[in-house]
Amino acid sequence: MTKRNLEEDEISEDEVEINNNNNNKSINDKKKKKKVHKKAKTHQPLTKHLPSQHEKQSLPMGGGAKPTNIIPKKKIEIREISVNDIGSNDLSNSDHRVESDGVLQWLLSPIIIEDFYDQYFGLKDLVIKKKLQENPFKNFFSKDSIDKMLKNNHLKFSENIDVTNYVDGQRVTLNPEGRAYPSQVWKHYKEGCSVRLLNPQTFNNNVWKLCSSLQTHFQCGTLANVYLTPIGAQGFAPHFDDVDVFIIQLEGKKEWRLYNPISENQRLPKKSSENFSQDEIGEPYKTVMLEAGDVMYFPRGIIHQAVSPPDTHSLHITISTYQNNTWGDLIGKVLNRALEVAQEECIEFREGLPRDYNKFLGSIHSDKVGDERRMELLEKVNQLWEKLGQYMPVDIGADEMSVKYLQDCLPPVLNQHERKHSIEEESTSFKIQMDTRVRLIRQDSVRLVVEDVAIIFHNMDNTRIYHQTPDPGVIEFTLDCIDALEHIIDSYPSYVYVRDLPVDTDPQKLDIVNALYEKGLLMVDK
């Protein structure tokens, strides 16, 4: 996420406040060469091959298709999991998908997840006053822990930390060059500047656990920034972001002011805004004070600014998600691939343009509404557009979105049991045999994609810095391994015997399991 994606976003009031104002509602070709080569056999792949013209196969992109909910509803009761219990509860050793649901439910409580998606997500803000006797987030960050982090790590300005100020309607970033020495950072802080930590999950395991858990729930990149603001100060100008955010107040207090988008085109935006002036945004539709332990959510496009009160500093963390994770992003990938295939398989897309097209098409000719030649050319474009629908590879577009997620997301945080039963803490080589039972460590850490070979993409090689890994991890298999790979993936969270994998020979079964195990994707029932 861009550095200015996540600025300060918090507000508080009664127990649970709901805004009733009108907030209406290629996959990279570069592949690592870990292969399992066996003879191929005829097989229906997990991701169907692109349809050829003569097949006349049209995938259901519309035209009478049943409407779908953007966010699937949860129909089962979800158990709350405190952020301090991530990785140390019974669900963390069984099914991490259920654990991640429980973590979000704990953050939202007393609002249930189903109501959150129905009433708030992508629609309007939600303020939750926890009013807990003890702040559950005190182990995340504090002023003291930031000081220790600066002393014990080689943090750099602009890369790991920003110092900013907002005075007289102007936002200023005051980053020096090079390393962020503690004395420099605290000098700026005492002069009224806010301190923003970028990628704090790199230095704080609790933040890493929280982001890793929530990305399992949202199935897209989920990251964090931390903001420390001195007494009576404001670090950022009014703006909106291109991410949905959860604000968690860690220390002190902060007053948040929320404003409706200036225009309908700014709702759920694709890009973050520039800084707004006060005159542009008018009066806030909500003003609220967040206190330690409080949580606030608001969607992309909500204009916001925040200031610490005159009697205390503020420390909060912003969790961001759903950047570039829209229907438009999926359809964009589908259209790009569809046009490639259409031009390969349909001669009409390869025929030359008429010599006179530029005399009738173009912005300077758009007023020639009744021109017969212009209408003829536009009709040809419409015919080709309709024909393009025969080549829509929706499954391949979804694969590309999933692989992009694996490239961007954080690696999973393994608990003690997982480390002990995987290659992570293996002191001597463990020999997998036919009666060994195995399971995936995380189902959402892998994506099986079928092209000329079967490819497992994974995130186990990722770093704790967003988008730092140029490509997700890759393991290649021949097509006759697909059934066995699907069996392992679909069996999660259950263990399966190596001998039960649906593939022809015992050596092949062992090859498949060893290839996954050696990349840290499997744990064994030792």
Short mmCIF file of C-alpha atoms in Angstrom, two decimals:
data_model
loop_
_atom_site.label_atom_id
_atom_site.label_comp_id
_atom_site.label_asym_id
_atom_site.label_seq_id
_atom_site.Cartn_x
_atom_site.Cartn_y
_atom_site.Cartn_z
CA MET A 1 0.00 0.00 0.00
CA THR A 2 1.20 3.52 -0.60
CA LYS A 3 2.68 5.30 2.36
CA ARG A 4 -0.16 7.79 2.56
CA ASN A 5 -2.87 5.18 2.26
CA LEU A 6 -3.40 4.78 5.96
CA GLU A 7 -3.50 7.89 7.93
CA GLU A 8 -5.35 8.49 11.04
CA ASP A 9 -8.83 7.13 11.24
CA GLU A 10 -10.64 6.93 14.51
CA ILE A 11 -13.70 8.11 16.32
CA SER A 12 -15.71 7.06 19.29
CA GLU A 13 -18.94 7.55 21.13
CA ASP A 14 -21.36 5.27 22.92
CA GLU A 15 -21.14 1.53 23.03
CA VAL A 16 -21.64 0.93 19.35
CA GLU A 17 -22.22 3.89 17.06
CA ILE A 18 -23.57 3.51 13.60
CA ASN A 19 -23.58 6.31 11.11
CA ASN A 20 -27.05 6.67 9.71
CA ASN A 21 -26.08 9.57 7.49
CA ASN A 22 -26.28 9.15 3.75
CA ASN A 23 -23.19 7.02 3.23
CA ASN A 24 -25.21 4.89 0.78
CA LYS A 25 -25.08 2.25 0.57
CA SER A 26 -0.64 -12.64 -16.02
CA ILE A 27 0.29 -14.82 -13.84
CA ASN A 28 4.02 -14.30 -14.00
CA ASP A 29 5.59 -16.63 -16.50
CA LYS A 30 8.78 -16.89 -14.49
CA LYS A 31 8.61 -20.19 -12.65
CA LYS A 32 10.99 -21.73 -10.14
CA LYS A 33 12.21 -25.07 -11.33
CA LYS A 34 11.07 -27.45 -8.61
CA LYS A 35 9.35 -30.06 -10.75
CA VAL A 36 7.84 -33.48 -10.32
CA HIS A 37 7.95 -35.14 -13.72
CA LYS A 38 5.71 -38.11 -14.42
CA LYS A 39 3.85 -39.18 -17.52
CA ALA A 40 0.82 -37.06 -18.27
CA LYS A 41 -2.68 -38.42 -18.74
CA THR A 42 -5.93 -37.00 -19.95
CA HIS A 43 -7.42 -34.93 -17.16
CA GLN A 44 -9.99 -32.21 -16.68
CA PRO A 45 -7.89 -29.47 -15.05
CA LEU A 46 -8.96 -27.48 -12.03
CA THR A 47 -8.93 -24.32 -14.12
CA LYS A 48 -10.55 -25.00 -17.45
CA HIS A 49 -8.62 -24.29 -20.63
CA LEU A 50 -9.70 -21.28 -22.64
CA PRO A 51 -12.63 -22.11 -24.93
CA SER A 52 -11.94 -22.12 -28.64
CA GLN A 53 -14.19 -20.40 -31.13
CA HIS A 54 -15.71 -23.57 -32.50
CA GLU A 55 -16.69 -24.70 -29.01
CA LYS A 56 -18.85 -21.56 -28.73
CA GLN A 57 -18.63 -21.78 -24.98
CA SER A 58 -19.83 -18.69 -23.15
CA LEU A 59 -19.16 -18.36 -19.45
CA PRO A 60 -21.86 -16.83 -17.23
CA MET A 61 -20.82 -13.20 -16.98
CA GLY A 62 -24.37 -11.89 -17.14
CA GLY A 63 -27.39 -12.10 -19.40
CA GLY A 64 -29.92 -13.73 -17.11
CA ALA A 65 -27.38 -14.99 -14.59
CA LYS A 66 -28.55 -15.10 -11.00
CA PRO A 67 -27.37 -12.02 -9.06
CA THR A 68 -24.60 -12.72 -6.58
CA ASN A 69 -23.84 -11.09 -3.26
CA ILE A 70 -20.52 -9.29 -3.27
CA ILE A 71 -19.85 -10.47 0.28
CA PRO A 72 -20.98 -13.99 1.21
CA LYS A 73 -23.01 -14.14 4.38
CA LYS A 74 -21.89 -16.12 7.38
CA LYS A 75 -24.61 -18.53 8.51
CA ILE A 76 -22.83 -20.15 11.44
CA GLU A 77 -22.10 -18.79 14.88
CA ILE A 78 -18.49 -17.67 15.17
CA ARG A 79 -16.51 -17.90 18.37
CA GLU A 80 -14.65 -14.74 19.39
CA ILE A 81 -10.85 -14.98 19.48
CA SER A 82 -8.94 -12.21 21.25
CA VAL A 83 -6.04 -10.66 19.38
CA ASN A 84 -3.80 -11.80 22.23
CA ASP A 85 -4.85 -15.43 21.68
CA ILE A 86 -4.00 -15.66 17.97
CA GLY A 87 -1.93 -18.78 17.45
CA SER A 88 -2.39 -20.05 21.01
CA ASN A 89 -6.01 -21.26 21.01
CA ASP A 90 -7.38 -24.66 20.00
CA LEU A 91 -8.57 -23.36 16.60
CA SER A 92 -5.03 -22.34 15.65
CA ASN A 93 -4.12 -26.03 15.62
CA SER A 94 -7.21 -27.07 13.68
CA ASP A 95 -8.56 -24.57 11.12
CA HIS A 96 -7.04 -21.12 10.68
CA ARG A 97 -9.97 -19.98 8.56
CA VAL A 98 -12.27 -20.37 11.56
CA GLU A 99 -9.71 -18.71 13.83
CA SER A 100 -9.46 -15.69 11.51
CA ASP A 101 -13.26 -15.33 11.49
CA GLY A 102 -13.15 -15.36 15.27
CA VAL A 103 -10.49 -12.64 15.40
CA LEU A 104 -12.58 -10.31 13.23
CA GLN A 105 -15.66 -11.16 15.28
CA TRP A 106 -13.78 -10.18 18.45
CA LEU A 107 -12.77 -6.83 16.90
CA LEU A 108 -16.36 -6.12 15.83
CA SER A 109 -18.16 -7.37 18.94
CA PRO A 110 -20.99 -6.83 19.81
CA ILE A 111 -21.73 -6.45 16.06
CA ILE A 112 -21.80 -9.88 14.41
CA ILE A 113 -19.92 -10.48 11.16
CA GLU A 114 -23.07 -11.11 9.11
CA ASP A 115 -24.52 -7.74 10.15
CA PHE A 116 -21.18 -6.05 9.53
CA TYR A 117 -21.19 -7.19 5.89
CA ASP A 118 -24.88 -6.45 5.41
CA GLN A 119 -24.90 -2.99 6.95
CA TYR A 120 -21.39 -1.50 7.00
CA PHE A 121 -18.74 -3.09 4.81
CA GLY A 122 -18.18 -0.82 1.80
CA LEU A 123 -21.18 1.28 2.88
CA LYS A 124 -20.58 3.37 5.99
CA ASP A 125 -18.58 3.75 9.17
CA LEU A 126 -18.87 1.78 12.37
CA VAL A 127 -17.59 2.90 15.79
CA ILE A 128 -17.24 0.35 18.58
CA LYS A 129 -16.60 1.56 22.12
CA LYS A 130 -15.07 -1.43 23.85
CA LYS A 131 -15.14 0.03 27.38
CA LEU A 132 -12.90 -2.76 28.63
CA GLN A 133 -11.24 -2.62 32.04
CA GLU A 134 -7.88 -3.51 30.51
CA ASN A 135 -6.71 -2.42 27.06
CA PRO A 136 -6.19 -5.67 25.07
CA PHE A 137 -3.86 -3.89 22.63
CA LYS A 138 -1.26 -2.73 25.14
CA ASN A 139 1.22 -5.37 23.88
CA PHE A 140 1.12 -4.05 20.32
CA PHE A 141 2.91 -0.72 20.46
CA SER A 142 3.64 1.99 23.01
CA LYS A 143 5.81 5.11 23.05
CA ASP A 144 8.43 3.11 24.95
CA SER A 145 8.39 0.22 22.51
CA ILE A 146 8.79 2.63 19.58
CA ASP A 147 11.85 4.08 21.28
CA LYS A 148 13.34 0.58 21.75
CA MET A 149 12.55 -0.28 18.13
CA LEU A 150 14.38 2.82 16.93
CA LYS A 151 17.41 1.96 19.07
CA ASN A 152 17.58 -1.74 18.20
CA ASN A 153 16.84 -1.60 14.46
CA HIS A 154 18.24 0.26 11.47
CA LEU A 155 15.05 2.11 10.50
CA LYS A 156 15.16 4.57 7.62
CA PHE A 157 13.16 7.70 7.06
CA SER A 158 10.57 7.39 4.24
CA GLU A 159 11.08 3.62 4.12
CA ASN A 160 10.17 2.67 7.69
CA ILE A 161 9.17 5.94 9.33
CA ASP A 162 7.73 9.36 8.47
CA VAL A 163 7.54 12.56 10.50
CA THR A 164 4.72 14.85 9.38
CA ASN A 165 2.84 17.95 10.46
CA TYR A 166 -0.36 19.76 9.50
CA VAL A 167 -0.33 23.47 10.34
CA ASP A 168 -2.41 26.31 8.90
CA GLY A 169 -4.07 24.02 6.37
CA GLN A 170 -0.78 22.64 5.01
CA ARG A 171 0.53 19.07 5.35
CA VAL A 172 4.35 18.87 5.51
CA THR A 173 6.59 15.79 5.56
CA LEU A 174 9.87 16.54 7.35
CA ASN A 175 11.84 13.34 6.72
CA PRO A 176 15.64 13.75 6.82
CA GLU A 177 17.81 11.44 4.70
CA GLY A 178 19.02 8.05 5.90
CA ARG A 179 18.64 6.32 9.24
CA ALA A 180 15.96 7.39 11.70
CA TYR A 181 17.98 7.88 14.88
CA PRO A 182 15.88 8.10 18.06
CA SER A 183 17.10 11.61 18.89
CA GLN A 184 15.98 12.93 15.49
CA VAL A 185 12.56 11.30 15.70
CA TRP A 186 11.84 12.53 19.23
CA LYS A 187 13.07 16.03 18.37
CA HIS A 188 10.43 16.27 15.64
CA TYR A 189 7.83 14.73 17.96
CA LYS A 190 8.48 17.34 20.68
CA GLU A 191 8.08 20.05 18.04
CA GLY A 192 4.55 18.82 17.31
CA CYS A 193 5.10 16.34 14.47
CA SER A 194 3.29 13.04 14.11
CA VAL A 195 5.37 9.88 13.73
CA ARG A 196 4.15 7.23 11.28
CA LEU A 197 5.59 3.70 11.31
CA LEU A 198 5.36 1.94 7.95
CA ASN A 199 5.16 -1.87 7.81
CA PRO A 200 5.19 -2.23 11.62
CA GLN A 201 4.51 -5.96 11.23
CA THR A 202 8.20 -6.21 10.25
CA PHE A 203 9.24 -5.35 13.80
CA ASN A 204 6.27 -6.42 15.92
CA ASN A 205 5.05 -10.02 16.03
CA ASN A 206 1.64 -9.10 17.46
CA VAL A 207 0.92 -6.85 14.49
CA TRP A 208 2.16 -9.59 12.13
CA LYS A 209 -0.17 -12.11 13.76
CA LEU A 210 -3.16 -9.79 13.49
CA CYS A 211 -2.55 -8.86 9.84
CA SER A 212 -1.79 -12.46 8.86
CA SER A 213 -4.98 -13.67 10.54
CA LEU A 214 -7.21 -11.00 8.99
CA GLN A 215 -5.79 -11.55 5.50
CA THR A 216 -6.97 -15.16 5.81
CA HIS A 217 -10.48 -13.86 6.44
CA PHE A 218 -10.49 -11.18 3.72
CA GLN A 219 -8.42 -13.19 1.23
CA CYS A 220 -6.54 -10.10 0.10
CA GLY A 221 -3.58 -8.07 1.29
CA THR A 222 -4.04 -6.80 4.86
CA LEU A 223 -1.41 -4.46 6.29
CA ALA A 224 -0.82 -1.86 8.99
CA ASN A 225 0.58 1.58 9.81
CA VAL A 226 1.09 2.99 13.32
CA TYR A 227 0.60 6.69 14.16
CA LEU A 228 1.98 8.52 17.20
CA THR A 229 0.69 12.10 17.57
CA PRO A 230 1.72 14.54 20.33
CA ILE A 231 -0.70 16.52 22.49
CA GLY A 232 -3.01 18.81 20.53
CA ALA A 233 -1.45 18.01 17.16
CA GLN A 234 -2.56 16.83 13.72
CA GLY A 235 -0.20 15.09 11.32
CA PHE A 236 -2.22 14.78 8.12
CA ALA A 237 -4.54 16.87 5.97
CA PRO A 238 -8.12 15.78 5.20
CA HIS A 239 -8.09 13.05 2.54
CA PHE A 240 -9.62 9.72 1.58
CA ASP A 241 -7.89 6.39 0.97
CA ASP A 242 -8.18 3.55 -1.54
CA VAL A 243 -8.44 0.93 1.20
CA ASP A 244 -11.03 -0.13 3.77
CA VAL A 245 -9.61 0.55 7.23
CA PHE A 246 -9.95 -0.58 10.81
CA ILE A 247 -8.67 1.94 13.36
CA ILE A 248 -7.58 0.62 16.76
CA GLN A 249 -6.70 3.14 19.47
CA LEU A 250 -3.68 1.86 21.39
CA GLU A 251 -2.90 4.74 23.80
CA GLY A 252 -4.38 8.11 24.66
CA LYS A 253 -7.22 9.64 22.67
CA LYS A 254 -7.92 11.04 19.23
CA GLU A 255 -10.79 13.05 17.81
CA TRP A 256 -11.89 11.94 14.37
CA ARG A 257 -13.92 13.93 11.87
CA LEU A 258 -15.57 12.07 9.00
CA TYR A 259 -16.91 13.70 5.83
CA ASN A 260 -19.04 12.38 2.99
CA PRO A 261 -17.40 12.01 -0.43
CA ILE A 262 -17.64 15.21 -2.45
CA SER A 263 -19.14 13.36 -5.41
CA GLU A 264 -20.63 9.95 -6.16
CA ASN A 265 -17.54 9.12 -8.25
CA GLN A 266 -15.43 9.25 -5.09
CA ARG A 267 -17.29 6.41 -3.40
CA LEU A 268 -15.15 3.26 -3.19
CA PRO A 269 -12.33 4.96 -5.13
CA LYS A 270 -9.53 3.19 -6.97
CA LYS A 271 -6.91 5.72 -5.87
CA SER A 272 -6.27 7.74 -2.73
CA SER A 273 -7.05 11.44 -2.90
CA GLU A 274 -4.79 14.44 -2.77
CA ASN A 275 -5.06 16.59 0.35
CA PHE A 276 -8.28 18.60 0.67
CA SER A 277 -8.67 22.10 2.04
CA GLN A 278 -11.23 22.71 4.77
CA ASP A 279 -13.35 24.77 2.37
CA GLU A 280 -13.64 21.82 -0.05
CA ILE A 281 -15.03 19.31 2.43
CA GLY A 282 -17.49 21.39 4.47
CA GLU A 283 -18.68 20.20 7.87
CA PRO A 284 -18.11 16.64 9.14
CA TYR A 285 -21.10 14.34 9.32
CA LYS A 286 -19.58 12.74 12.41
CA THR A 287 -17.09 13.77 15.10
CA VAL A 288 -16.05 11.19 17.66
CA MET A 289 -13.30 10.66 20.24
CA LEU A 290 -11.57 7.28 20.26
CA GLU A 291 -10.07 6.06 23.52
CA ALA A 292 -7.63 3.22 24.19
CA GLY A 293 -9.20 -0.10 23.12
CA ASP A 294 -11.83 1.43 20.80
CA VAL A 295 -12.23 0.22 17.21
CA MET A 296 -13.55 2.06 14.17
CA TYR A 297 -14.16 0.93 10.59
CA PHE A 298 -14.85 3.00 7.49
CA PRO A 299 -14.76 2.15 3.78
CA ARG A 300 -12.70 3.54 0.93
CA GLY A 301 -13.67 7.08 -0.02
CA ILE A 302 -14.66 8.47 3.40
CA ILE A 303 -12.83 11.77 3.85
CA HIS A 304 -11.26 11.97 7.29
CA GLN A 305 -8.90 13.91 9.53
CA ALA A 306 -7.92 13.46 13.16
CA VAL A 307 -6.37 15.51 15.96
CA SER A 308 -5.17 14.56 19.43
CA PRO A 309 -6.85 16.46 22.29
CA PRO A 310 -5.04 19.16 24.30
CA ASP A 311 -4.56 16.93 27.33
CA THR A 312 -3.05 13.70 25.94
CA HIS A 313 -1.07 12.18 23.07
CA SER A 314 -2.50 9.57 20.69
CA LEU A 315 -1.18 6.22 19.47
CA HIS A 316 -3.24 4.17 17.07
CA ILE A 317 -2.82 1.46 14.47
CA THR A 318 -4.60 1.40 11.11
CA ILE A 319 -5.30 -1.99 9.54
CA SER A 320 -6.00 -1.70 5.80
CA THR A 321 -7.50 -4.15 3.34
CA TYR A 322 -9.34 -4.49 0.01
CA GLN A 323 -6.95 -2.48 -2.13
CA ASN A 324 -7.44 -3.33 -5.83
CA ASN A 325 -9.79 -6.18 -4.92
CA THR A 326 -12.88 -5.24 -6.93
CA TRP A 327 -15.10 -6.67 -9.64
CA GLY A 328 -13.41 -4.21 -11.99
CA ASP A 329 -9.97 -5.65 -11.19
CA LEU A 330 -11.20 -9.20 -11.89
CA ILE A 331 -12.98 -8.26 -15.11
CA GLY A 332 -9.92 -6.28 -16.27
CA LYS A 333 -7.79 -9.42 -16.07
CA VAL A 334 -10.51 -11.47 -17.78
CA LEU A 335 -10.84 -8.99 -20.65
CA ASN A 336 -7.11 -8.85 -21.28
CA ARG A 337 -6.89 -12.62 -21.57
CA ALA A 338 -10.11 -12.85 -23.58
CA LEU A 339 -8.79 -10.44 -26.22
CA GLU A 340 -5.55 -12.41 -26.52
CA VAL A 341 -7.47 -15.61 -27.16
CA ALA A 342 -10.01 -14.00 -29.47
CA GLN A 343 -7.24 -12.65 -31.68
CA GLU A 344 -5.62 -16.08 -31.79
CA GLU A 345 -8.77 -18.06 -32.59
CA CYS A 346 -11.09 -15.70 -34.49
CA ILE A 347 -9.98 -14.21 -37.80
CA GLU A 348 -12.44 -11.32 -37.50
CA PHE A 349 -10.33 -9.79 -34.72
CA ARG A 350 -7.26 -10.00 -36.99
CA GLU A 351 -8.82 -8.41 -40.07
CA GLY A 352 -7.48 -4.98 -40.99
CA LEU A 353 -9.37 -1.80 -40.14
CA PRO A 354 -11.17 -0.04 -43.03
CA ARG A 355 -9.02 2.68 -44.57
CA ASP A 356 -11.65 5.28 -43.82
CA TYR A 357 -12.30 4.46 -40.12
CA ASN A 358 -10.48 7.56 -38.86
CA LYS A 359 -12.79 9.77 -40.93
CA PHE A 360 -15.84 8.58 -38.98
CA LEU A 361 -14.57 7.42 -35.58
CA GLY A 362 -12.91 9.63 -32.98
CA SER A 363 -13.88 12.44 -30.64
CA ILE A 364 -14.06 15.03 -33.44
CA HIS A 365 -16.60 12.84 -35.27
CA SER A 366 -18.74 11.96 -32.24
CA ASP A 367 -21.40 14.51 -33.17
CA LYS A 368 -22.09 12.77 -36.53
CA VAL A 369 -24.84 10.74 -34.91
CA GLY A 370 -26.85 10.01 -38.03
CA ASP A 371 -23.96 9.37 -40.41
CA GLU A 372 -24.56 6.04 -42.14
CA ARG A 373 -20.88 5.07 -42.40
CA ARG A 374 -20.24 5.91 -38.74
CA MET A 375 -23.22 3.79 -37.69
CA GLU A 376 -21.92 0.91 -39.81
CA LEU A 377 -18.50 1.04 -38.17
CA LEU A 378 -19.97 1.26 -34.66
CA GLU A 379 -22.17 -1.74 -35.40
CA LYS A 380 -19.08 -3.73 -36.34
CA VAL A 381 -17.46 -2.79 -33.03
CA ASN A 382 -20.60 -3.91 -31.17
CA GLN A 383 -20.61 -7.24 -33.01
CA LEU A 384 -16.97 -7.91 -32.07
CA TRP A 385 -17.66 -6.89 -28.47
CA GLU A 386 -20.50 -9.41 -28.24
CA LYS A 387 -18.32 -12.08 -29.83
CA LEU A 388 -15.59 -11.34 -27.26
CA GLY A 389 -17.99 -12.71 -24.64
CA GLN A 390 -17.39 -16.20 -26.04
CA TYR A 391 -13.78 -16.06 -24.87
CA MET A 392 -14.19 -14.84 -21.29
CA PRO A 393 -11.84 -16.97 -19.12
CA VAL A 394 -13.31 -16.05 -15.73
CA ASP A 395 -11.48 -18.87 -13.96
CA ILE A 396 -8.14 -17.74 -15.32
CA GLY A 397 -8.87 -14.16 -14.23
CA ALA A 398 -9.63 -15.45 -10.73
CA ASP A 399 -6.38 -17.42 -10.75
CA GLU A 400 -4.45 -14.27 -11.63
CA MET A 401 -6.14 -12.34 -8.81
CA SER A 402 -5.31 -15.14 -6.36
CA VAL A 403 -1.68 -15.32 -7.45
CA LYS A 404 -1.40 -11.54 -7.10
CA TYR A 405 -2.71 -11.92 -3.54
CA LEU A 406 -0.06 -14.56 -2.78
CA GLN A 407 2.61 -12.22 -4.13
CA ASP A 408 1.51 -9.32 -1.91
CA CYS A 409 0.38 -11.01 1.30
CA LEU A 410 2.34 -11.65 4.47
CA PRO A 411 3.74 -15.10 5.18
CA PRO A 412 1.77 -17.07 7.77
CA VAL A 413 2.80 -16.90 11.42
CA LEU A 414 3.42 -20.48 12.50
CA ASN A 415 2.59 -21.49 16.04
CA GLN A 416 4.78 -23.80 18.10
CA HIS A 417 2.93 -26.97 17.06
CA GLU A 418 3.16 -26.13 13.36
CA ARG A 419 6.86 -25.31 13.55
CA LYS A 420 7.59 -28.53 15.39
CA HIS A 421 5.72 -30.67 12.85
CA SER A 422 7.02 -29.02 9.70
CA ILE A 423 10.39 -28.44 8.07
CA GLU A 424 10.60 -25.11 9.92
CA GLU A 425 12.28 -26.56 13.04
CA GLU A 426 13.43 -29.87 11.65
CA SER A 427 16.88 -30.57 13.10
CA THR A 428 17.38 -33.86 11.26
CA SER A 429 15.93 -34.91 7.94
CA PHE A 430 12.46 -36.40 8.40
CA LYS A 431 11.69 -39.26 6.02
CA ILE A 432 8.13 -39.23 4.71
CA GLN A 433 6.74 -42.71 4.12
CA MET A 434 3.55 -44.17 2.68
CA ASP A 435 1.86 -44.39 6.09
CA THR A 436 2.76 -40.77 7.00
CA ARG A 437 -0.19 -38.44 7.49
CA VAL A 438 0.14 -34.89 6.14
CA ARG A 439 -1.93 -31.71 5.85
CA LEU A 440 -1.47 -28.18 4.57
CA ILE A 441 -0.26 -25.68 7.14
CA ARG A 442 -2.57 -23.04 5.58
CA GLN A 443 -5.05 -23.60 2.79
CA ASP A 444 -4.93 -19.94 1.73
CA SER A 445 -1.14 -20.09 1.39
CA VAL A 446 -1.40 -22.07 -1.85
CA ARG A 447 -3.13 -21.74 -5.22
CA LEU A 448 -3.25 -24.57 -7.75
CA VAL A 449 -3.26 -23.27 -11.34
CA VAL A 450 -3.33 -25.44 -14.45
CA GLU A 451 -1.66 -24.37 -17.67
CA ASP A 452 0.65 -26.68 -19.65
CA VAL A 453 1.71 -27.96 -16.25
CA ALA A 454 0.13 -27.94 -12.81
CA ILE A 455 1.56 -25.10 -10.74
CA ILE A 456 1.39 -24.56 -6.99
CA PHE A 457 1.89 -20.90 -6.11
CA HIS A 458 2.58 -20.14 -2.44
CA ASN A 459 3.53 -17.36 -0.01
CA MET A 460 5.98 -19.18 2.26
CA ASP A 461 8.96 -17.31 0.73
CA ASN A 462 7.38 -13.88 1.27
CA THR A 463 8.87 -11.27 3.59
CA ARG A 464 7.00 -9.23 6.21
CA ILE A 465 7.13 -6.13 3.99
CA TYR A 466 4.24 -5.53 1.59
CA HIS A 467 4.97 -6.39 -2.05
CA GLN A 468 8.70 -6.87 -1.42
CA THR A 469 8.71 -10.38 -2.95
CA PRO A 470 8.93 -9.99 -6.76
CA ASP A 471 7.19 -13.32 -7.45
CA PRO A 472 5.29 -15.81 -5.30
CA GLY A 473 6.90 -19.17 -4.68
CA VAL A 474 6.30 -21.75 -7.40
CA ILE A 475 6.41 -25.56 -7.61
CA GLU A 476 5.67 -27.25 -10.94
CA PHE A 477 4.05 -30.64 -11.39
CA THR A 478 2.93 -32.62 -14.40
CA LEU A 479 -0.79 -32.76 -15.13
CA ASP A 480 -1.32 -36.25 -13.74
CA CYS A 481 -0.49 -34.89 -10.28
CA ILE A 482 -3.58 -32.65 -10.22
CA ASP A 483 -5.90 -35.11 -8.48
CA ALA A 484 -3.40 -35.66 -5.66
CA LEU A 485 -2.79 -31.93 -5.24
CA GLU A 486 -6.51 -31.21 -5.17
CA HIS A 487 -6.99 -34.00 -2.64
CA ILE A 488 -4.44 -32.43 -0.28
CA ILE A 489 -5.88 -28.92 -0.71
CA ASP A 490 -9.53 -29.93 -0.38
CA SER A 491 -8.86 -32.14 2.65
CA TYR A 492 -7.67 -29.20 4.77
CA PRO A 493 -7.80 -29.08 7.77
CA SER A 494 -7.81 -32.88 7.92
CA TYR A 495 -4.72 -35.04 7.61
CA VAL A 496 -4.44 -37.51 4.73
CA TYR A 497 -2.28 -40.60 4.35
CA VAL A 498 0.35 -40.42 1.64
CA ARG A 499 -0.75 -43.86 0.50
CA ASP A 500 -4.27 -42.58 -0.17
CA LEU A 501 -3.30 -39.89 -2.67
CA PRO A 502 -5.10 -40.46 -6.01
CA VAL A 503 -2.06 -40.91 -8.25
CA ASP A 504 -0.69 -44.02 -9.99
CA THR A 505 2.51 -45.02 -8.22
CA ASP A 506 3.94 -44.93 -4.71
CA PRO A 507 7.13 -43.10 -5.80
CA GLN A 508 4.98 -40.42 -7.39
CA LYS A 509 2.97 -39.98 -4.18
CA LEU A 510 6.18 -39.52 -2.21
CA ASP A 511 7.58 -37.10 -4.80
CA ILE A 512 4.50 -34.88 -4.57
CA VAL A 513 4.43 -34.79 -0.78
CA ASN A 514 8.18 -34.20 -0.47
CA ALA A 515 8.03 -31.33 -2.97
CA LEU A 516 5.37 -29.60 -0.83
CA TYR A 517 6.98 -30.47 2.49
CA GLU A 518 10.40 -29.13 1.46
CA LYS A 519 8.82 -25.74 0.70
CA GLY A 520 7.25 -25.54 4.17
CA LEU A 521 3.68 -26.04 2.93
CA LEU A 522 2.92 -29.29 4.79
CA MET A 523 3.00 -30.44 8.37
CA VAL A 524 3.17 -34.09 9.34
CA ASP A 525 1.40 -36.05 12.04
CA LYS A 526 4.57 -37.24 13.76
#
